[in-house]
């Protein structure tokens, strides 16, 4: 205790400490307010970038389903889907 484990993990999470790209990591804060959120969902929500992209994808899909097929919406949806695919978002829950 007091040996720097949390500091090391924060450095990895902030990318101050470089790791090989083949290594996946996810930093979850130690102090979490208890609620009824399932553990898997809590861990997935901790990956803020992925979670935000998933929420944006849902919002964009609602627009498309409502008939908004403007270039702006379609291009942004395409960019979001591409980024999610590149980060392997569809397989993260299985991990």
PDB file of N, CA and C in Angstrom:
ATOM      1  N   UNK A   1       0.835  -1.176   0.000  1.00  0.00           N
ATOM      2  CA  UNK A   1       0.000   0.000   0.000  1.00  0.00           C
ATOM      3  C   UNK A   1       0.878   1.237   0.000  1.00  0.00           C
ATOM      4  N   UNK A   2       0.442   2.222  -0.759  1.00  0.00           N
ATOM      5  CA  UNK A   2       1.255   3.422  -0.881  1.00  0.00           C
ATOM      6  C   UNK A   2       2.434   3.233  -1.796  1.00  0.00           C
ATOM      7  N   UNK A   3       2.364   2.240  -2.679  1.00  0.00           N
ATOM      8  CA  UNK A   3       3.479   1.914  -3.574  1.00  0.00           C
ATOM      9  C   UNK A   3       3.305   2.474  -4.985  1.00  0.00           C
ATOM     10  N   UNK A   4       2.170   3.127  -5.239  1.00  0.00           N
ATOM     11  CA  UNK A   4       1.988   3.779  -6.534  1.00  0.00           C
ATOM     12  C   UNK A   4       1.157   3.019  -7.548  1.00  0.00           C
ATOM     13  N   UNK A   5       0.433   2.010  -7.103  1.00  0.00           N
ATOM     14  CA  UNK A   5      -0.375   1.228  -8.046  1.00  0.00           C
ATOM     15  C   UNK A   5      -1.422   2.103  -8.739  1.00  0.00           C
ATOM     16  N   UNK A   6      -2.149   2.897  -7.969  1.00  0.00           N
ATOM     17  CA  UNK A   6      -3.178   3.761  -8.550  1.00  0.00           C
ATOM     18  C   UNK A   6      -2.561   4.791  -9.484  1.00  0.00           C
ATOM     19  N   UNK A   7      -1.406   5.319  -9.101  1.00  0.00           N
ATOM     20  CA  UNK A   7      -0.715   6.289  -9.959  1.00  0.00           C
ATOM     21  C   UNK A   7      -0.318   5.637 -11.272  1.00  0.00           C
ATOM     22  N   UNK A   8       0.202   4.417 -11.208  1.00  0.00           N
ATOM     23  CA  UNK A   8       0.587   3.687 -12.416  1.00  0.00           C
ATOM     24  C   UNK A   8      -0.619   3.475 -13.319  1.00  0.00           C
ATOM     25  N   UNK A   9      -1.746   3.051 -12.736  1.00  0.00           N
ATOM     26  CA  UNK A   9      -2.943   2.812 -13.538  1.00  0.00           C
ATOM     27  C   UNK A   9      -3.484   4.100 -14.151  1.00  0.00           C
ATOM     28  N   UNK A  10      -3.429   5.201 -13.402  1.00  0.00           N
ATOM     29  CA  UNK A  10      -3.874   6.489 -13.949  1.00  0.00           C
ATOM     30  C   UNK A  10      -2.976   6.928 -15.103  1.00  0.00           C
ATOM     31  N   UNK A  11      -1.678   6.670 -14.990  1.00  0.00           N
ATOM     32  CA  UNK A  11      -0.746   7.022 -16.071  1.00  0.00           C
ATOM     33  C   UNK A  11      -1.043   6.212 -17.328  1.00  0.00           C
ATOM     34  N   UNK A  12      -1.370   4.940 -17.148  1.00  0.00           N
ATOM     35  CA  UNK A  12      -1.728   4.103 -18.293  1.00  0.00           C
ATOM     36  C   UNK A  12      -3.016   4.619 -18.924  1.00  0.00           C
ATOM     37  N   UNK A  13      -4.019   4.916 -18.091  1.00  0.00           N
ATOM     38  CA  UNK A  13      -5.318   5.386 -18.594  1.00  0.00           C
ATOM     39  C   UNK A  13      -5.201   6.707 -19.332  1.00  0.00           C
ATOM     40  N   UNK A  14      -4.333   7.602 -18.851  1.00  0.00           N
ATOM     41  CA  UNK A  14      -4.177   8.903 -19.505  1.00  0.00           C
ATOM     42  C   UNK A  14      -3.196   8.847 -20.666  1.00  0.00           C
ATOM     43  N   UNK A  15      -2.650   7.665 -20.904  1.00  0.00           N
ATOM     44  CA  UNK A  15      -1.683   7.413 -21.984  1.00  0.00           C
ATOM     45  C   UNK A  15      -0.361   8.149 -21.781  1.00  0.00           C
ATOM     46  N   UNK A  16      -0.084   8.539 -20.527  1.00  0.00           N
ATOM     47  CA  UNK A  16       1.238   9.088 -20.203  1.00  0.00           C
ATOM     48  C   UNK A  16       2.288   7.985 -20.241  1.00  0.00           C
ATOM     49  N   UNK A  17       1.869   6.778 -19.949  1.00  0.00           N
ATOM     50  CA  UNK A  17       2.741   5.612 -20.027  1.00  0.00           C
ATOM     51  C   UNK A  17       2.300   4.822 -21.246  1.00  0.00           C
ATOM     52  N   UNK A  18       3.158   4.692 -22.219  1.00  0.00           N
ATOM     53  CA  UNK A  18       2.802   4.040 -23.480  1.00  0.00           C
ATOM     54  C   UNK A  18       2.844   2.527 -23.339  1.00  0.00           C
ATOM     55  N   UNK A  19       1.803   1.869 -23.862  1.00  0.00           N
ATOM     56  CA  UNK A  19       1.732   0.421 -23.902  1.00  0.00           C
ATOM     57  C   UNK A  19       1.624  -0.015 -25.355  1.00  0.00           C
ATOM     58  N   UNK A  20       2.049  -1.239 -25.663  1.00  0.00           N
ATOM     59  CA  UNK A  20       1.906  -1.728 -27.039  1.00  0.00           C
ATOM     60  C   UNK A  20       0.440  -1.686 -27.464  1.00  0.00           C
ATOM     61  N   UNK A  21       0.165  -1.381 -28.720  1.00  0.00           N
ATOM     62  CA  UNK A  21      -1.224  -1.235 -29.179  1.00  0.00           C
ATOM     63  C   UNK A  21      -2.038  -2.519 -29.086  1.00  0.00           C
ATOM     64  N   UNK A  22      -1.402  -3.665 -29.002  1.00  0.00           N
ATOM     65  CA  UNK A  22      -2.132  -4.931 -28.921  1.00  0.00           C
ATOM     66  C   UNK A  22      -2.714  -5.189 -27.526  1.00  0.00           C
ATOM     67  N   UNK A  23      -2.349  -4.345 -26.545  1.00  0.00           N
ATOM     68  CA  UNK A  23      -2.827  -4.513 -25.177  1.00  0.00           C
ATOM     69  C   UNK A  23      -4.049  -3.625 -24.955  1.00  0.00           C
ATOM     70  N   UNK A  24      -5.161  -4.253 -24.572  1.00  0.00           N
ATOM     71  CA  UNK A  24      -6.388  -3.515 -24.245  1.00  0.00           C
ATOM     72  C   UNK A  24      -6.372  -3.193 -22.759  1.00  0.00           C
ATOM     73  N   UNK A  25      -6.826  -2.006 -22.411  1.00  0.00           N
ATOM     74  CA  UNK A  25      -6.937  -1.663 -21.002  1.00  0.00           C
ATOM     75  C   UNK A  25      -8.116  -0.733 -20.803  1.00  0.00           C
ATOM     76  N   UNK A  26      -8.658  -0.775 -19.590  1.00  0.00           N
ATOM     77  CA  UNK A  26      -9.786   0.070 -19.225  1.00  0.00           C
ATOM     78  C   UNK A  26      -9.607   0.439 -17.765  1.00  0.00           C
ATOM     79  N   UNK A  27      -9.571   1.722 -17.482  1.00  0.00           N
ATOM     80  CA  UNK A  27      -9.373   2.205 -16.124  1.00  0.00           C
ATOM     81  C   UNK A  27     -10.727   2.530 -15.510  1.00  0.00           C
ATOM     82  N   UNK A  28     -11.006   1.948 -14.365  1.00  0.00           N
ATOM     83  CA  UNK A  28     -12.257   2.188 -13.649  1.00  0.00           C
ATOM     84  C   UNK A  28     -11.908   2.813 -12.306  1.00  0.00           C
ATOM     85  N   UNK A  29     -12.517   3.949 -11.998  1.00  0.00           N
ATOM     86  CA  UNK A  29     -12.259   4.627 -10.718  1.00  0.00           C
ATOM     87  C   UNK A  29     -12.568   3.695  -9.556  1.00  0.00           C
ATOM     88  N   UNK A  30     -11.838   3.844  -8.468  1.00  0.00           N
ATOM     89  CA  UNK A  30     -12.035   3.010  -7.293  1.00  0.00           C
ATOM     90  C   UNK A  30     -13.339   3.331  -6.576  1.00  0.00           C
ATOM     91  N   UNK A  31     -13.664   4.591  -6.507  1.00  0.00           N
ATOM     92  CA  UNK A  31     -14.854   5.016  -5.770  1.00  0.00           C
ATOM     93  C   UNK A  31     -16.026   5.124  -6.720  1.00  0.00           C
ATOM     94  N   UNK A  32     -16.989   4.237  -6.563  1.00  0.00           N
ATOM     95  CA  UNK A  32     -18.175   4.222  -7.409  1.00  0.00           C
ATOM     96  C   UNK A  32     -19.394   4.260  -6.495  1.00  0.00           C
ATOM     97  N   UNK A  33     -20.352   5.108  -6.830  1.00  0.00           N
ATOM     98  CA  UNK A  33     -21.589   5.180  -6.052  1.00  0.00           C
ATOM     99  C   UNK A  33     -22.434   3.954  -6.385  1.00  0.00           C
ATOM    100  N   UNK A  34     -22.878   3.259  -5.365  1.00  0.00           N
ATOM    101  CA  UNK A  34     -23.673   2.047  -5.565  1.00  0.00           C
ATOM    102  C   UNK A  34     -25.062   2.399  -6.087  1.00  0.00           C
ATOM    103  N   UNK A  35     -25.509   1.649  -7.073  1.00  0.00           N
ATOM    104  CA  UNK A  35     -26.863   1.764  -7.594  1.00  0.00           C
ATOM    105  C   UNK A  35     -27.254   0.415  -8.180  1.00  0.00           C
ATOM    106  N   UNK A  36     -28.291   0.387  -8.965  1.00  0.00           N
ATOM    107  CA  UNK A  36     -28.773  -0.879  -9.523  1.00  0.00           C
ATOM    108  C   UNK A  36     -28.177  -1.210 -10.888  1.00  0.00           C
ATOM    109  N   UNK A  37     -27.143  -0.480 -11.291  1.00  0.00           N
ATOM    110  CA  UNK A  37     -26.504  -0.729 -12.586  1.00  0.00           C
ATOM    111  C   UNK A  37     -25.808  -2.080 -12.562  1.00  0.00           C
ATOM    112  N   UNK A  38     -26.094  -2.955 -13.534  1.00  0.00           N
ATOM    113  CA  UNK A  38     -25.377  -4.232 -13.598  1.00  0.00           C
ATOM    114  C   UNK A  38     -23.869  -3.997 -13.760  1.00  0.00           C
ATOM    115  N   UNK A  39     -23.066  -4.893 -13.209  1.00  0.00           N
ATOM    116  CA  UNK A  39     -21.610  -4.737 -13.214  1.00  0.00           C
ATOM    117  C   UNK A  39     -21.062  -4.583 -14.630  1.00  0.00           C
ATOM    118  N   UNK A  40     -21.547  -5.383 -15.570  1.00  0.00           N
ATOM    119  CA  UNK A  40     -21.041  -5.304 -16.946  1.00  0.00           C
ATOM    120  C   UNK A  40     -21.318  -3.922 -17.530  1.00  0.00           C
ATOM    121  N   UNK A  41     -22.513  -3.403 -17.300  1.00  0.00           N
ATOM    122  CA  UNK A  41     -22.852  -2.075 -17.822  1.00  0.00           C
ATOM    123  C   UNK A  41     -21.983  -0.994 -17.185  1.00  0.00           C
ATOM    124  N   UNK A  42     -21.708  -1.119 -15.889  1.00  0.00           N
ATOM    125  CA  UNK A  42     -20.860  -0.140 -15.198  1.00  0.00           C
ATOM    126  C   UNK A  42     -19.458  -0.114 -15.801  1.00  0.00           C
ATOM    127  N   UNK A  43     -18.925  -1.296 -16.100  1.00  0.00           N
ATOM    128  CA  UNK A  43     -17.590  -1.368 -16.703  1.00  0.00           C
ATOM    129  C   UNK A  43     -17.616  -0.785 -18.114  1.00  0.00           C
ATOM    130  N   UNK A  44     -18.659  -1.112 -18.885  1.00  0.00           N
ATOM    131  CA  UNK A  44     -18.764  -0.580 -20.249  1.00  0.00           C
ATOM    132  C   UNK A  44     -18.929   0.938 -20.240  1.00  0.00           C
ATOM    133  N   UNK A  45     -19.685   1.465 -19.270  1.00  0.00           N
ATOM    134  CA  UNK A  45     -19.863   2.920 -19.170  1.00  0.00           C
ATOM    135  C   UNK A  45     -18.561   3.616 -18.794  1.00  0.00           C
ATOM    136  N   UNK A  46     -17.666   2.892 -18.139  1.00  0.00           N
ATOM    137  CA  UNK A  46     -16.387   3.488 -17.729  1.00  0.00           C
ATOM    138  C   UNK A  46     -15.545   3.861 -18.939  1.00  0.00           C
ATOM    139  N   UNK A  47     -15.759   3.173 -20.068  1.00  0.00           N
ATOM    140  CA  UNK A  47     -15.064   3.538 -21.304  1.00  0.00           C
ATOM    141  C   UNK A  47     -15.876   4.675 -21.923  1.00  0.00           C
ATOM    142  N   UNK A  48     -15.621   5.867 -21.438  1.00  0.00           N
ATOM    143  CA  UNK A  48     -16.429   7.043 -21.772  1.00  0.00           C
ATOM    144  C   UNK A  48     -16.493   7.289 -23.279  1.00  0.00           C
ATOM    145  N   UNK A  49     -15.379   7.179 -23.961  1.00  0.00           N
ATOM    146  CA  UNK A  49     -15.361   7.446 -25.409  1.00  0.00           C
ATOM    147  C   UNK A  49     -16.298   6.480 -26.137  1.00  0.00           C
ATOM    148  N   UNK A  50     -16.188   5.192 -25.821  1.00  0.00           N
ATOM    149  CA  UNK A  50     -17.045   4.187 -26.455  1.00  0.00           C
ATOM    150  C   UNK A  50     -18.506   4.452 -26.113  1.00  0.00           C
ATOM    151  N   UNK A  51     -18.789   4.709 -24.837  1.00  0.00           N
ATOM    152  CA  UNK A  51     -20.172   4.938 -24.396  1.00  0.00           C
ATOM    153  C   UNK A  51     -20.771   6.143 -25.121  1.00  0.00           C
ATOM    154  N   UNK A  52     -20.006   7.223 -25.200  1.00  0.00           N
ATOM    155  CA  UNK A  52     -20.501   8.429 -25.874  1.00  0.00           C
ATOM    156  C   UNK A  52     -20.770   8.174 -27.353  1.00  0.00           C
ATOM    157  N   UNK A  53     -19.895   7.413 -27.998  1.00  0.00           N
ATOM    158  CA  UNK A  53     -20.103   7.082 -29.409  1.00  0.00           C
ATOM    159  C   UNK A  53     -21.339   6.206 -29.591  1.00  0.00           C
ATOM    160  N   UNK A  54     -21.549   5.250 -28.688  1.00  0.00           N
ATOM    161  CA  UNK A  54     -22.728   4.386 -28.777  1.00  0.00           C
ATOM    162  C   UNK A  54     -24.013   5.210 -28.621  1.00  0.00           C
ATOM    163  N   UNK A  55     -23.992   6.159 -27.676  1.00  0.00           N
ATOM    164  CA  UNK A  55     -25.162   7.018 -27.473  1.00  0.00           C
ATOM    165  C   UNK A  55     -25.391   7.918 -28.687  1.00  0.00           C
ATOM    166  N   UNK A  56     -24.309   8.435 -29.265  1.00  0.00           N
ATOM    167  CA  UNK A  56     -24.446   9.276 -30.452  1.00  0.00           C
ATOM    168  C   UNK A  56     -24.980   8.461 -31.627  1.00  0.00           C
ATOM    169  N   UNK A  57     -24.507   7.229 -31.760  1.00  0.00           N
ATOM    170  CA  UNK A  57     -24.999   6.360 -32.829  1.00  0.00           C
ATOM    171  C   UNK A  57     -26.507   6.150 -32.685  1.00  0.00           C
ATOM    172  N   UNK A  58     -26.981   5.893 -31.451  1.00  0.00           N
ATOM    173  CA  UNK A  58     -28.424   5.716 -31.222  1.00  0.00           C
ATOM    174  C   UNK A  58     -29.204   6.956 -31.630  1.00  0.00           C
ATOM    175  N   UNK A  59     -28.694   8.134 -31.237  1.00  0.00           N
ATOM    176  CA  UNK A  59     -29.377   9.386 -31.563  1.00  0.00           C
ATOM    177  C   UNK A  59     -29.416   9.615 -33.064  1.00  0.00           C
ATOM    178  N   UNK A  60     -28.316   9.340 -33.736  1.00  0.00           N
ATOM    179  CA  UNK A  60     -28.266   9.515 -35.192  1.00  0.00           C
ATOM    180  C   UNK A  60     -29.195   8.527 -35.890  1.00  0.00           C
ATOM    181  N   UNK A  61     -29.254   7.300 -35.392  1.00  0.00           N
ATOM    182  CA  UNK A  61     -30.148   6.305 -35.996  1.00  0.00           C
ATOM    183  C   UNK A  61     -31.614   6.715 -35.830  1.00  0.00           C
ATOM    184  N   UNK A  62     -31.950   7.321 -34.702  1.00  0.00           N
ATOM    185  CA  UNK A  62     -33.317   7.820 -34.504  1.00  0.00           C
ATOM    186  C   UNK A  62     -33.653   8.885 -35.545  1.00  0.00           C
ATOM    187  N   UNK A  63     -32.680   9.760 -35.829  1.00  0.00           N
ATOM    188  CA  UNK A  63     -32.888  10.792 -36.850  1.00  0.00           C
ATOM    189  C   UNK A  63     -33.123  10.161 -38.216  1.00  0.00           C
ATOM    190  N   UNK A  64     -32.303   9.167 -38.553  1.00  0.00           N
ATOM    191  CA  UNK A  64     -32.447   8.494 -39.849  1.00  0.00           C
ATOM    192  C   UNK A  64     -33.792   7.783 -39.913  1.00  0.00           C
ATOM    193  N   UNK A  65     -34.161   7.088 -38.826  1.00  0.00           N
ATOM    194  CA  UNK A  65     -35.457   6.389 -38.797  1.00  0.00           C
ATOM    195  C   UNK A  65     -36.623   7.357 -38.930  1.00  0.00           C
ATOM    196  N   UNK A  66     -36.431   8.607 -38.471  1.00  0.00           N
ATOM    197  CA  UNK A  66     -37.478   9.624 -38.576  1.00  0.00           C
ATOM    198  C   UNK A  66     -37.478  10.307 -39.944  1.00  0.00           C
ATOM    199  N   UNK A  67     -36.560   9.885 -40.817  1.00  0.00           N
ATOM    200  CA  UNK A  67     -36.554  10.417 -42.170  1.00  0.00           C
ATOM    201  C   UNK A  67     -35.466  11.436 -42.469  1.00  0.00           C
ATOM    202  N   UNK A  68     -34.633  11.756 -41.502  1.00  0.00           N
ATOM    203  CA  UNK A  68     -33.552  12.721 -41.726  1.00  0.00           C
ATOM    204  C   UNK A  68     -32.355  11.991 -42.330  1.00  0.00           C
ATOM    205  N   UNK A  69     -32.223  12.105 -43.617  1.00  0.00           N
ATOM    206  CA  UNK A  69     -31.098  11.472 -44.312  1.00  0.00           C
ATOM    207  C   UNK A  69     -30.203  12.535 -44.942  1.00  0.00           C
ATOM    208  N   UNK A  70     -30.054  13.646 -44.230  1.00  0.00           N
ATOM    209  CA  UNK A  70     -29.193  14.726 -44.720  1.00  0.00           C
ATOM    210  C   UNK A  70     -27.743  14.242 -44.749  1.00  0.00           C
ATOM    211  N   UNK A  71     -26.948  14.892 -45.602  1.00  0.00           N
ATOM    212  CA  UNK A  71     -25.540  14.519 -45.712  1.00  0.00           C
ATOM    213  C   UNK A  71     -24.824  14.618 -44.375  1.00  0.00           C
ATOM    214  N   UNK A  72     -25.152  15.643 -43.601  1.00  0.00           N
ATOM    215  CA  UNK A  72     -24.504  15.848 -42.302  1.00  0.00           C
ATOM    216  C   UNK A  72     -24.744  14.660 -41.368  1.00  0.00           C
ATOM    217  N   UNK A  73     -25.990  14.213 -41.296  1.00  0.00           N
ATOM    218  CA  UNK A  73     -26.349  13.101 -40.410  1.00  0.00           C
ATOM    219  C   UNK A  73     -25.714  11.800 -40.901  1.00  0.00           C
ATOM    220  N   UNK A  74     -25.813  11.535 -42.181  1.00  0.00           N
ATOM    221  CA  UNK A  74     -25.276  10.291 -42.748  1.00  0.00           C
ATOM    222  C   UNK A  74     -23.757  10.246 -42.612  1.00  0.00           C
ATOM    223  N   UNK A  75     -23.095  11.355 -42.893  1.00  0.00           N
ATOM    224  CA  UNK A  75     -21.626  11.389 -42.781  1.00  0.00           C
ATOM    225  C   UNK A  75     -21.175  11.205 -41.335  1.00  0.00           C
ATOM    226  N   UNK A  76     -21.876  11.847 -40.394  1.00  0.00           N
ATOM    227  CA  UNK A  76     -21.495  11.701 -38.987  1.00  0.00           C
ATOM    228  C   UNK A  76     -21.752  10.273 -38.507  1.00  0.00           C
ATOM    229  N   UNK A  77     -22.874   9.701 -38.917  1.00  0.00           N
ATOM    230  CA  UNK A  77     -23.193   8.321 -38.554  1.00  0.00           C
ATOM    231  C   UNK A  77     -22.112   7.380 -39.080  1.00  0.00           C
ATOM    232  N   UNK A  78     -21.705   7.593 -40.300  1.00  0.00           N
ATOM    233  CA  UNK A  78     -20.658   6.774 -40.894  1.00  0.00           C
ATOM    234  C   UNK A  78     -19.349   6.892 -40.102  1.00  0.00           C
ATOM    235  N   UNK A  79     -18.998   8.108 -39.712  1.00  0.00           N
ATOM    236  CA  UNK A  79     -17.771   8.330 -38.942  1.00  0.00           C
ATOM    237  C   UNK A  79     -17.850   7.659 -37.573  1.00  0.00           C
ATOM    238  N   UNK A  80     -19.008   7.750 -36.933  1.00  0.00           N
ATOM    239  CA  UNK A  80     -19.197   7.135 -35.613  1.00  0.00           C
ATOM    240  C   UNK A  80     -19.087   5.618 -35.718  1.00  0.00           C
ATOM    241  N   UNK A  81     -19.769   5.036 -36.701  1.00  0.00           N
ATOM    242  CA  UNK A  81     -19.723   3.585 -36.892  1.00  0.00           C
ATOM    243  C   UNK A  81     -18.293   3.129 -37.185  1.00  0.00           C
ATOM    244  N   UNK A  82     -17.586   3.880 -38.005  1.00  0.00           N
ATOM    245  CA  UNK A  82     -16.203   3.527 -38.325  1.00  0.00           C
ATOM    246  C   UNK A  82     -15.324   3.548 -37.075  1.00  0.00           C
ATOM    247  N   UNK A  83     -15.480   4.577 -36.257  1.00  0.00           N
ATOM    248  CA  UNK A  83     -14.681   4.662 -35.034  1.00  0.00           C
ATOM    249  C   UNK A  83     -15.023   3.526 -34.069  1.00  0.00           C
ATOM    250  N   UNK A  84     -16.296   3.212 -33.935  1.00  0.00           N
ATOM    251  CA  UNK A  84     -16.697   2.098 -33.079  1.00  0.00           C
ATOM    252  C   UNK A  84     -16.124   0.774 -33.590  1.00  0.00           C
ATOM    253  N   UNK A  85     -16.153   0.587 -34.894  1.00  0.00           N
ATOM    254  CA  UNK A  85     -15.600  -0.624 -35.492  1.00  0.00           C
ATOM    255  C   UNK A  85     -14.097  -0.711 -35.247  1.00  0.00           C
ATOM    256  N   UNK A  86     -13.407   0.400 -35.441  1.00  0.00           N
ATOM    257  CA  UNK A  86     -11.953   0.414 -35.251  1.00  0.00           C
ATOM    258  C   UNK A  86     -11.549   0.104 -33.826  1.00  0.00           C
ATOM    259  N   UNK A  87     -12.374   0.505 -32.856  1.00  0.00           N
ATOM    260  CA  UNK A  87     -12.036   0.234 -31.457  1.00  0.00           C
ATOM    261  C   UNK A  87     -12.554  -1.126 -30.995  1.00  0.00           C
ATOM    262  N   UNK A  88     -13.240  -1.845 -31.878  1.00  0.00           N
ATOM    263  CA  UNK A  88     -13.748  -3.166 -31.526  1.00  0.00           C
ATOM    264  C   UNK A  88     -14.893  -3.111 -30.533  1.00  0.00           C
ATOM    265  N   UNK A  89     -15.698  -2.065 -30.616  1.00  0.00           N
ATOM    266  CA  UNK A  89     -16.774  -1.827 -29.643  1.00  0.00           C
ATOM    267  C   UNK A  89     -17.774  -2.975 -29.598  1.00  0.00           C
ATOM    268  N   UNK A  90     -18.023  -3.609 -30.723  1.00  0.00           N
ATOM    269  CA  UNK A  90     -19.027  -4.678 -30.748  1.00  0.00           C
ATOM    270  C   UNK A  90     -18.592  -5.918 -29.970  1.00  0.00           C
ATOM    271  N   UNK A  91     -17.306  -6.077 -29.699  1.00  0.00           N
ATOM    272  CA  UNK A  91     -16.833  -7.250 -28.967  1.00  0.00           C
ATOM    273  C   UNK A  91     -16.463  -6.950 -27.523  1.00  0.00           C
ATOM    274  N   UNK A  92     -16.613  -5.690 -27.083  1.00  0.00           N
ATOM    275  CA  UNK A  92     -16.160  -5.313 -25.743  1.00  0.00           C
ATOM    276  C   UNK A  92     -16.965  -5.974 -24.637  1.00  0.00           C
ATOM    277  N   UNK A  93     -18.256  -6.158 -24.828  1.00  0.00           N
ATOM    278  CA  UNK A  93     -19.053  -6.777 -23.761  1.00  0.00           C
ATOM    279  C   UNK A  93     -18.612  -8.217 -23.543  1.00  0.00           C
ATOM    280  N   UNK A  94     -18.247  -8.908 -24.611  1.00  0.00           N
ATOM    281  CA  UNK A  94     -17.792 -10.293 -24.475  1.00  0.00           C
ATOM    282  C   UNK A  94     -16.472 -10.392 -23.725  1.00  0.00           C
ATOM    283  N   UNK A  95     -15.647  -9.343 -23.829  1.00  0.00           N
ATOM    284  CA  UNK A  95     -14.342  -9.361 -23.142  1.00  0.00           C
ATOM    285  C   UNK A  95     -14.543  -9.277 -21.660  1.00  0.00           C
TER     286      UNK A  95
END
